[in-house]
XYZ file of C-alpha atoms in Angstrom:
462
model
C 0.000 0.000 0.000
C 0.964 3.704 -0.208
C 2.347 4.677 1.280
C -0.160 3.906 -1.342
C -0.982 3.115 0.430
C -0.788 2.654 0.925
C -1.653 -1.118 0.479
C 0.462 1.204 -0.282
C -2.993 1.541 1.277
C -0.965 2.895 1.419
C -0.153 1.886 0.702
C 0.994 2.713 0.858
C 2.045 3.513 1.982
C 2.510 3.749 1.828
C 3.624 2.771 1.398
C 2.157 2.547 -0.301
C -0.322 5.879 -1.726
C -0.205 5.580 -5.213
C -1.252 8.100 -7.869
C -2.940 6.393 -10.805
C -5.097 7.786 -13.563
C -8.041 7.030 -15.770
C -7.164 7.885 -19.343
C -9.397 10.041 -21.446
C -10.866 8.793 -24.696
C -10.029 9.906 -28.192
C -6.237 10.273 -28.040
C -5.076 6.885 -29.219
C -5.396 3.768 -27.011
C -2.657 2.026 -25.065
C -2.340 -0.469 -27.909
C -1.053 2.051 -30.470
C 0.036 5.290 -28.761
C -0.259 7.197 -32.029
C -1.181 10.840 -32.456
C -2.121 12.993 -35.432
C 1.321 14.626 -35.673
C 3.176 11.331 -35.772
C 4.434 11.548 -32.205
C 4.012 8.723 -29.724
C 1.364 9.716 -27.204
C 2.248 8.548 -23.708
C -0.240 8.865 -20.868
C 1.443 8.946 -17.472
C 0.487 9.159 -13.823
C 0.836 12.665 -12.449
C -0.320 13.721 -8.963
C -3.188 13.034 -6.612
C -6.405 14.989 -7.202
C -6.408 18.150 -5.130
C -2.644 18.623 -5.193
C -1.317 22.113 -4.576
C -0.801 24.248 -7.688
C 2.919 24.515 -6.961
C 3.215 20.725 -7.101
C 1.300 20.647 -10.390
C 3.551 23.365 -11.803
C 6.652 21.423 -10.809
C 5.332 18.261 -12.457
C 4.435 20.109 -15.640
C 7.915 21.619 -15.742
C 9.344 18.104 -15.667
C 7.055 17.084 -18.529
C 8.271 20.052 -20.580
C 11.880 19.139 -19.871
C 11.271 15.542 -20.940
C 9.461 16.527 -24.136
C 12.269 18.922 -25.052
C 14.726 16.025 -24.807
C 12.325 13.598 -26.542
C 10.534 15.604 -29.261
C 8.964 12.436 -30.694
C 6.980 11.767 -27.487
C 3.882 13.664 -26.392
C 3.349 13.166 -22.640
C -0.216 13.427 -21.354
C -0.269 13.670 -17.525
C -3.405 12.537 -15.739
C -4.229 12.360 -12.051
C -6.019 9.677 -10.076
C -5.818 8.294 -6.550
C -5.047 4.592 -6.418
C -7.499 2.611 -4.335
C -7.451 -1.154 -4.045
C -11.235 -1.192 -4.307
C -11.263 0.396 -7.790
C -7.906 -0.462 -9.344
C -8.870 -3.902 -10.679
C -11.890 -2.498 -12.511
C -9.796 0.332 -13.974
C -7.207 -2.123 -15.244
C -9.741 -4.597 -16.603
C -11.619 -1.777 -18.309
C -8.499 -0.475 -20.014
C -8.827 2.975 -18.465
C -5.380 3.233 -16.880
C -2.608 5.243 -18.543
C 0.340 3.848 -20.464
C 2.577 4.197 -17.408
C 0.777 3.445 -14.153
C 1.905 2.661 -10.628
C 1.258 -0.465 -8.576
C 2.352 -1.603 -5.122
C 4.913 -4.379 -4.836
C 2.228 -6.753 -3.577
C 0.114 -6.609 -6.738
C 2.726 -7.237 -9.415
C 2.995 -11.034 -9.195
C -0.736 -11.567 -9.659
C -0.910 -9.071 -12.526
C 2.030 -10.792 -14.235
C 0.464 -14.226 -13.808
C -2.808 -12.908 -15.226
C -1.058 -11.491 -18.279
C -2.107 -7.925 -17.426
C 1.338 -6.299 -17.570
C 3.485 -5.783 -20.646
C 6.792 -7.636 -20.905
C 9.245 -4.750 -20.359
C 12.388 -6.888 -20.129
C 13.942 -5.731 -23.410
C 13.235 -2.088 -22.641
C 14.436 -2.420 -19.044
C 17.822 -3.732 -20.120
C 18.416 -0.643 -22.261
C 18.952 1.233 -18.987
C 22.698 1.564 -18.443
C 22.209 0.959 -14.723
C 19.824 -2.004 -15.080
C 22.266 -4.396 -13.375
C 22.670 -2.116 -10.350
C 19.166 -2.504 -8.892
C 18.851 -4.225 -5.556
C 17.907 -7.793 -6.624
C 15.282 -8.054 -3.880
C 13.621 -4.862 -5.132
C 13.827 -5.864 -8.797
C 12.336 -9.273 -8.020
C 9.057 -7.657 -6.981
C 8.319 -6.762 -10.606
C 9.763 -9.882 -12.220
C 7.917 -12.960 -13.469
C 8.700 -16.625 -12.944
C 10.354 -16.522 -16.352
C 12.930 -14.088 -14.951
C 11.763 -11.222 -17.149
C 11.021 -7.729 -15.851
C 7.389 -6.684 -16.218
C 7.257 -3.758 -13.795
C 10.171 -1.459 -12.987
C 10.961 -0.380 -9.417
C 9.991 3.281 -9.431
C 9.817 4.988 -6.054
C 8.714 4.969 -2.441
C 10.543 1.880 -1.276
C 9.660 2.359 2.340
C 9.622 0.933 5.806
C 6.571 1.911 7.829
C 7.252 4.580 10.430
C 5.371 6.410 13.181
C 4.354 9.908 12.075
C 3.621 12.456 14.792
C 2.560 16.060 15.232
C 5.192 17.994 17.161
C 2.813 20.841 18.063
C 0.320 18.427 19.601
C 3.130 16.801 21.555
C 4.057 20.180 23.009
C 0.414 20.943 23.839
C 0.413 17.907 26.133
C 3.766 18.715 27.750
C 5.648 16.116 25.697
C 9.082 16.660 24.173
C 8.760 16.314 20.375
C 12.472 15.547 20.160
C 11.910 12.442 22.296
C 9.206 10.468 20.462
C 7.836 7.175 21.851
C 9.886 4.029 21.326
C 7.464 1.408 22.718
C 3.752 0.722 22.240
C 3.206 1.463 25.943
C 4.714 4.910 25.392
C 2.562 5.452 22.280
C -0.492 4.672 24.415
C 0.682 7.001 27.189
C 1.406 9.861 24.763
C -1.882 9.353 22.911
C -3.937 9.679 26.079
C -2.083 12.779 27.239
C -2.604 14.430 23.851
C -6.274 13.477 23.654
C -6.908 14.723 27.203
C -5.194 18.033 26.445
C -6.931 18.487 23.076
C -10.616 17.455 23.153
C -11.713 16.048 19.818
C -8.169 15.217 18.688
C -7.104 11.595 18.204
C -3.900 11.021 20.126
C -3.394 8.010 17.887
C -5.440 6.639 15.019
C -5.305 3.753 12.600
C -6.657 3.359 9.069
C -9.685 1.094 8.728
C -11.235 1.067 5.242
C -10.546 0.551 1.531
C -8.141 -2.287 2.431
C -5.978 0.019 4.554
C -7.407 -1.447 7.754
C -5.975 -4.822 6.814
C -2.724 -3.239 5.679
C -2.151 -1.363 8.917
C -3.306 -4.297 11.062
C -0.584 -6.294 9.312
C 1.883 -3.521 10.192
C 0.829 -3.721 13.837
C 0.982 -7.520 13.857
C 4.466 -7.658 12.310
C 5.644 -5.101 14.879
C 4.686 -7.598 17.589
C 6.163 -10.670 15.919
C 3.051 -11.855 14.077
C 2.866 -13.124 10.509
C -0.240 -13.412 8.342
C 0.702 -16.345 6.095
C 2.933 -19.384 6.052
C 4.238 -20.826 2.793
C 5.400 -24.440 2.880
C 8.257 -25.829 0.800
C 5.734 -27.390 -1.574
C 4.099 -23.997 -2.137
C 1.066 -24.610 0.059
C -0.097 -21.355 1.663
C -1.727 -21.314 5.098
C -3.539 -18.293 6.492
C -2.293 -17.335 9.970
C -4.244 -14.144 10.616
C -5.229 -15.392 14.077
C -1.776 -15.153 15.641
C -0.549 -13.707 18.939
C 0.811 -10.551 17.298
C -2.489 -9.717 15.608
C -4.489 -10.437 18.747
C -2.160 -8.234 20.805
C -2.404 -5.425 18.228
C -6.213 -5.486 18.293
C -6.361 -5.687 22.082
C -4.075 -2.649 22.251
C -6.298 -0.766 19.832
C -9.414 -1.778 21.784
C -7.936 -0.432 25.020
C -7.075 2.883 23.403
C -10.624 3.186 22.085
C -12.720 2.041 25.031
C -10.517 2.598 28.090
C -8.409 5.640 27.186
C -10.783 7.265 24.689
C -7.697 8.492 22.819
C -8.621 7.622 19.222
C -10.910 10.530 18.415
C -14.317 10.104 16.796
C -13.684 9.255 13.132
C -13.231 5.500 12.759
C -13.451 5.257 8.969
C -10.149 6.608 7.689
C -8.018 5.405 4.796
C -4.665 6.495 3.358
C -5.870 9.784 1.910
C -8.235 10.798 4.690
C -5.835 10.049 7.541
C -3.181 12.153 5.786
C -5.711 14.976 5.571
C -6.699 14.595 9.227
C -3.074 14.543 10.354
C -2.194 17.654 8.345
C -5.231 19.419 9.852
C -4.095 18.638 13.413
C -6.921 16.170 14.062
C -4.633 13.136 14.485
C -1.428 13.285 16.521
C 0.141 9.910 15.628
C -0.378 7.263 12.978
C 1.611 4.635 11.104
C 2.274 4.713 7.369
C 5.107 4.544 4.857
C 8.135 6.696 5.618
C 7.625 8.617 2.372
C 4.150 10.033 3.097
C 5.480 13.464 4.095
C 5.796 14.455 0.433
C 2.164 13.727 -0.343
C 0.921 15.564 2.749
C 2.849 18.687 1.740
C 1.727 18.520 -1.886
C -1.908 17.596 -1.267
C -2.808 18.476 2.320
C -0.844 21.701 2.929
C 1.036 20.144 5.846
C 3.075 22.631 7.881
C 6.614 21.154 7.936
C 7.243 22.719 11.353
C 4.747 20.380 13.061
C 5.915 17.163 11.407
C 7.873 14.403 13.095
C 8.870 10.882 12.029
C 10.282 8.101 14.150
C 10.861 4.370 13.908
C 7.986 1.968 14.443
C 8.026 0.482 17.957
C 8.933 -3.224 17.913
C 8.002 -5.714 20.599
C 9.015 -9.353 20.993
C 10.880 -11.989 19.012
C 10.612 -11.778 15.225
C 9.147 -8.273 15.397
C 9.608 -6.552 12.069
C 8.794 -3.448 10.047
C 6.513 -3.908 7.065
C 8.143 -2.676 3.870
C 6.817 -2.057 0.411
C 7.174 0.168 -2.576
C 5.937 1.310 -5.952
C 6.499 -0.220 -9.376
C 5.825 1.377 -12.757
C 3.892 -0.844 -15.124
C 2.551 -0.718 -18.677
C -0.679 -2.332 -19.974
C -0.229 -5.740 -21.587
C -1.599 -4.546 -24.941
C 0.864 -1.659 -25.305
C 2.674 -1.375 -28.626
C 6.441 -1.510 -28.896
C 6.428 2.251 -29.558
C 4.561 2.907 -26.320
C 6.799 0.530 -24.375
C 9.916 2.230 -25.740
C 8.513 5.639 -24.814
C 7.464 4.342 -21.408
C 10.946 3.190 -20.428
C 12.336 6.582 -21.404
C 9.795 8.294 -19.149
C 10.472 5.839 -16.304
C 14.201 6.495 -16.683
C 13.683 10.258 -16.704
C 11.033 10.656 -14.029
C 11.727 7.837 -11.584
C 15.102 6.152 -11.669
C 17.946 8.014 -13.413
C 17.885 10.766 -10.787
C 18.881 8.154 -8.204
C 22.090 7.097 -9.957
C 23.111 10.029 -12.164
C 24.396 13.237 -10.583
C 23.355 15.515 -13.439
C 19.840 14.100 -13.489
C 19.591 14.213 -9.686
C 20.563 17.884 -9.549
C 18.305 18.835 -12.463
C 15.351 17.122 -10.792
C 16.080 18.829 -7.479
C 16.359 22.213 -9.182
C 12.975 21.762 -10.863
C 11.319 20.806 -7.583
C 13.065 23.591 -5.685
C 11.760 26.189 -8.130
C 8.248 25.460 -6.834
C 9.323 24.759 -3.237
C 8.439 21.070 -3.445
C 9.715 18.513 -0.893
C 13.232 17.269 -1.612
C 14.957 14.605 0.449
C 12.045 12.749 2.072
C 13.444 9.548 3.655
C 12.962 6.391 1.574
C 14.825 3.098 1.428
C 17.321 2.685 -1.438
C 16.327 0.922 -4.655
C 19.996 0.278 -5.345
C 22.105 0.167 -2.162
C 22.859 2.303 0.868
C 26.038 3.701 -0.659
C 24.164 4.874 -3.763
C 21.446 6.420 -1.603
C 23.985 8.340 0.451
C 25.774 9.459 -2.727
C 22.464 10.734 -4.104
C 21.830 12.667 -0.903
C 25.237 14.317 -1.267
C 24.456 15.352 -4.851
C 21.242 17.116 -3.818
C 22.398 18.320 -0.393
C 22.082 21.982 -1.366
C 18.438 21.466 -2.322
C 17.140 19.281 0.515
C 14.339 21.189 2.212
C 12.505 18.594 4.275
C 12.992 18.900 8.061
C 15.395 15.982 8.410
C 16.308 17.058 11.935
C 12.691 16.234 12.856
C 12.975 12.748 11.355
C 16.103 11.433 13.058
C 14.119 8.933 15.126
C 13.605 7.148 11.803
C 16.614 8.060 9.695
C 19.127 7.082 12.386
C 17.710 3.545 12.311
C 16.347 3.079 8.781
C 19.184 0.905 7.478
C 19.095 -1.333 10.546
C 15.355 -1.989 10.600
C 14.299 -5.666 10.426
C 12.243 -5.318 7.244
C 9.478 -7.790 6.387
C 7.654 -7.698 3.063
C 3.891 -7.800 2.785
C 2.476 -11.309 2.460
C 2.242 -12.137 -1.226
C -0.821 -14.333 -1.752
C -4.267 -12.738 -2.196
C -2.892 -9.661 -0.462
C -5.547 -7.107 -1.308
C -8.422 -9.545 -0.887
C -7.230 -10.500 2.586
C -6.645 -6.876 3.537
C -10.296 -6.321 2.600
C -11.343 -9.181 4.904
C -9.531 -7.525 7.794
C -11.083 -4.056 7.359
C -14.320 -5.078 9.144
C -12.303 -6.638 11.968
C -10.559 -3.337 12.667
C -13.819 -1.422 12.308
C -15.577 -3.738 14.749
C -12.919 -3.203 17.408
C -13.229 0.561 16.948
C -17.036 0.698 17.044
C -18.180 -2.204 19.242
C -16.995 -2.323 22.840
C -17.987 -5.996 23.021
C -16.225 -7.049 19.813
C -14.929 -10.619 20.134
C -11.421 -10.408 18.717
C -10.811 -14.156 18.685
C -14.074 -14.874 16.897
C -13.505 -12.109 14.372
C -10.011 -13.328 13.525
C -11.046 -16.973 13.312
C -13.796 -16.075 10.847
C -11.397 -13.938 8.796
C -8.840 -16.764 8.838
C -11.387 -19.225 7.459
C -12.387 -16.828 4.684
C -8.748 -16.107 3.856
C -7.958 -19.817 3.628
C -10.840 -20.292 1.217
C -9.348 -17.610 -1.012
C -5.913 -19.204 -0.814
C -7.239 -22.688 -1.550
C -8.969 -21.337 -4.666
C -5.718 -19.959 -6.136
């Protein structure tokens, strides 16, 4: 999710949140990419609906720069917010652009279903193709070893985002964020007591983000949601100690501490909005979500803080994810060739090429867009640190307010999202989270057992 989300929810997240688009009719379909003037028309993801004008201006400036360097390609930017509940219909209906974004978790199923174009030949035209982190590249690769979706951005580990101003309002030191779940609970209650109507802590609960963030909370307590045997048999393990503990913790915050506010139907986009508006003091999402909140929700950088996710118990881990760039399966060779040039320009070259990195930073800086938001490296730590040196003069995010995360980000015990029926199972878990938040007598064991049975049915039908 992204941070989509995200899953991506968030998510992304999320992350992944992911910005996708529905393409408009009458400009040449994804199967031909032609236009009246002989150029290749390429529809690409732009920004989330409602983004600030400065962010739109910065994106358009990048499009102009690309088109100047590639006069045979006409880029058509379109905006759309990725949601797990609508993405499948968009893809099946052929209404996504020529370059769209997907979370790591979705790629394998899309490849198996023949819904992504084989981009292997185009991918290997990139001079740095062999430098990608193999674990990251594998997310978009098929069983045949070919690349179908290219790692693009937002490779994240989930972090704890917090509002420094709300910390101060409750007498808490924003430079000393919580490091345990007990401290998160303590801080949340103090903030909620000092700020009536504000959620000291809140968790996403709908559009598959409830399941995504419950998985985050379970992993952080040593839980795992699936087991895959050597013979490939997949067993659902939603009803594990980590998940039970996470839901019990959430139930106590809701019904004993009354520290979760009053809105119990939030997803990736709406919790970002609530956080930026000072209605939520702490929440978990992908480490990269700061950028979206500045661009779309007018977040005040002065109030933002980011720290590492609290971990508790053996095998505790931080859920990680990211965003891949894909192309529809029916895309022509001309569109695929244009697509890899856009992916190189917009997503990846700036991570490994100093000239491209500086040019990208200069374009973003001209419109005061976020530069330097913490993400995990798609190549390696050394390349990430080199990239940060290249753009050091342009970094404008408050990194000194994110040290609780950045000081630990390369040592986090990362765990990928479970890979079988991911979105469907996240959807099964949404009502479980909602029940705990809205029903004081919710039976956590019964809810998880029922969800486990339904999840196993989905897995057995694969």
